[in-house]
Amino acid sequence: MANVAKKVSWSGRDPRDDEDERAGETTPLLNGTGPGSAGGARQFTPSSFLRPGQLSNVDLNEDIRELETELPRPYPNEIPHNEKLLSLKYEVSLDTNSISSLKERRINHAAFRTVEIKRWVICAMIGILTGLVACFIDIVVENLAGLKYRVVKDNIDKFTEKGGLSFSLLLWATLNASVVMVGSVIVAFIEPVAAGSGIPQIKCYLNGVKIPHVVRLKTLVIKVCGVILSVVGGLAVGKEGPMIHSGAVIAAGISQGRSTSLKRDFKIFEYFRRDTEKRDFVSAGAAAGVSAAFGAPVGGVLFSLEEGASFWNQFLTWRIFFASMISTFTLNSVLSVYHGNAWDLSSPGLINFGRFDSEKMGYTIQEIPIFIFMGVVGGILGALFNALNYWLTMFRIRYIHRPCLQVIEAMLVAAVTAAVGFVMIYCSRDCQPIQGSSVAYPLQLFCADGEYNSMATAFFNTPEKSVVNLFHDPPGSYNPMTLGMFTLMYFFLACWTYGLTVSAGVFIPSLLIGAAWGRLFGISLSYLSKGSIWADPGKYALMGAAAQLGGIVRMTLSLTVIMMEATGNVTYGFPIMLVLMTAKIVGDYFVEGLYDMHIQLQSVPFLHWEAPVTSHSLTAREVMSTPVTCLRRIERVGTVVDILSDTSSNHNGFPVVESNPNTTQVAGLRGLILRSQLIVLLKHKVFVERANLNLVQRRLKLKDFRDAYPRFPPIQSIHVSQDERECMIDLSEFMNPSPYTVPQEASLPRVFKLFRALGLRHLVVVNNHNEVVGMVTRKDLARYRLGKEGLEELSLAQT
């Protein structure tokens, strides 16, 4: 038996105390039904004496009667949130395997080619629409933010001469808070899943977890409006991260050929109305979002491969790359026309790092150790950022969970950000000559005529332009004290901002923090080397940006290519790779990456690539959920309705067994059928009277199931009369006749690999006689993870 550390609830109370308080209360089990389940559901479970979701050393050959007094231990309804929980609200997983035995009987070559052409058409549409959405965000942000900065700048210039700058501070803070308030209200009260960058939610979706509302049209609208207001409101955020979520939503909607939110069905792409196809298109949408954000089509493909998709094939790679290229080209074309250079395609992404001259900013072999050291610094600072944000997020979950409080906090952060920026600009005496400067809104303040305040270029600008300025401004453009103070203050502001109930990303703030301390590092090296030309501060600003971003999000392969494509220089590929690898290794030593940390804090049953390394001694018998509600191959309609209507049962897959309706003798496993399939069968009255079992029941086609996808009606909306309850339903034609199964002696790593590699939702555990003894679902595997004390088992709760 492995060293399994059982964790108590966050309150520190013994779980048995809570169990005593809930004595007699019926709580749902993961795959089975709770005590006293309605409908007389037949539970064919030779191992029903095992505790659901608990480890057991019980020998199946023991006398069962000795254990009959041990009742299944119920899951708690709700306990205080902590990182050792796995939420039961994410019960539904994606059906990435087609489990219906209804198949297109014959599909000729022409029909197959038509389906393939449709896939390419959908990918092209995904790229075009994602690029257009990115253009809309960029143009609106540029105009609204420019208007705000011009108003505040004119106000500051006016009151600098005659005094009363406190009014300028009040104006800046009020504008920020007002704009952010609108952005936070629409997220908090209309669609909370649109908060943040959306990357953790898309990672979970591509991993196989169905996050509610994550790919709906309303989510896209709120996401786009929210990120515009967040950036214009002056928060320490970027608009690049949410583009990944936006692209995924566009892909999910386009691929289905209809909108359930608008109740419009265009009668196209009906073939792709299933989770397998939808997931592949969402991968393409996420890649198109990365491509539009950074002008990095190859990086977008690698992002979907590294961070998102659980399953991959060569044809999917080509389609995703095609969608990414179309997205970049669309954005480039529209923005070039908008900027008046119709034939100059110089705007490949929302942020363009600019061209780095290899001759002036090349690197030597002696600088490799310096880059590695910067990676170490980025890993440490990234780990510190994640740790601070972790405790802040825990505080928000426990105390700031009401929408009104979330809006107030967002307004507070916006006002504080403006106040900090104003105070630092006011106190700074770093004046630089304005001639030859590329500053969009030069703020003179107390500087002499012909000069501008250097601190204002960092705060008094959109974060994307500030990053580019730090990369390309000539040496001497920034005082070391300015960069040091900016890095310190912006670090804490960005940490406080990420996790607010607003649509915002962390890519650009991370790059800005890293570029600031990287440029400071380059200035320091220049001083130490007495102004040597190799110590160009812009080059070290790029390495610092990569180190900081890698230390926070822990991406390696995709981020290396994104940075290379964004800079347009392959020369820096090797040092960027070294910096990112070092930052990831150092950061992983302390805490997890930011996205993985937030997935864990939301208690999502996320499956990593491999099972915990110390789990070899666990078997399927010890991790499976039991008892399992099974159905006969020919079952009474009333029994099916009662099982589906049972509120204490939240399982979605039912093993089908062969059994004589007049006996309770259990036979072997014959197949598996989903809850959604049963609902469609009941809705279409696919059953016959008991006295006429030789009659052929109504035939259904795959179109009937696809029309109901993805929002299957609830069982409460389906009326079944008393006479119909006595009818019989034959599940043979609709069940999956060959579900994946494992023996109960199979090891946990083997079960994990089979479940993860095949993208399963249900894995049936059988004994030597092919009888169902348990069921393995996503939560049964996700609740085991490697902790500091060995293998940990997470608690299951209705959080």
Short mmCIF file of C-alpha atoms in Angstrom, two decimals, residues 6 46 103 160 223 231 260 293 298 304 327 425 452 480 504 518 569 581 602 681 727 784:
data_model
loop_
_atom_site.label_atom_id
_atom_site.label_comp_id
_atom_site.label_asym_id
_atom_site.label_seq_id
_atom_site.Cartn_x
_atom_site.Cartn_y
_atom_site.Cartn_z
CA LYS A 6 -5.58 11.55 4.11
CA PRO A 46 -20.63 -7.97 -6.34
CA LYS A 103 -23.01 4.66 -37.13
CA THR A 160 1.03 71.95 -13.43
CA LYS A 223 -15.12 38.66 -22.72
CA VAL A 231 -7.26 47.74 -20.52
CA THR A 260 -28.24 27.72 -28.83
CA ALA A 293 -2.36 38.08 -30.13
CA VAL A 298 3.65 28.40 -35.27
CA SER A 304 -2.40 24.13 -28.30
CA SER A 327 -6.03 34.57 -38.23
CA ILE A 425 5.37 60.22 -11.91
CA TYR A 452 9.52 64.66 -20.79
CA PRO A 480 18.04 52.97 -12.99
CA ALA A 504 -7.84 40.36 -18.35
CA GLY A 518 15.89 43.07 -17.51
CA ASN A 569 14.68 37.13 -35.08
CA MET A 581 13.87 26.28 -19.32
CA GLN A 602 -11.13 25.84 -8.56
CA LEU A 681 -34.78 7.59 -26.29
CA CYS A 727 -43.37 -0.66 -21.52
CA TYR A 784 -4.79 11.29 -6.26
#
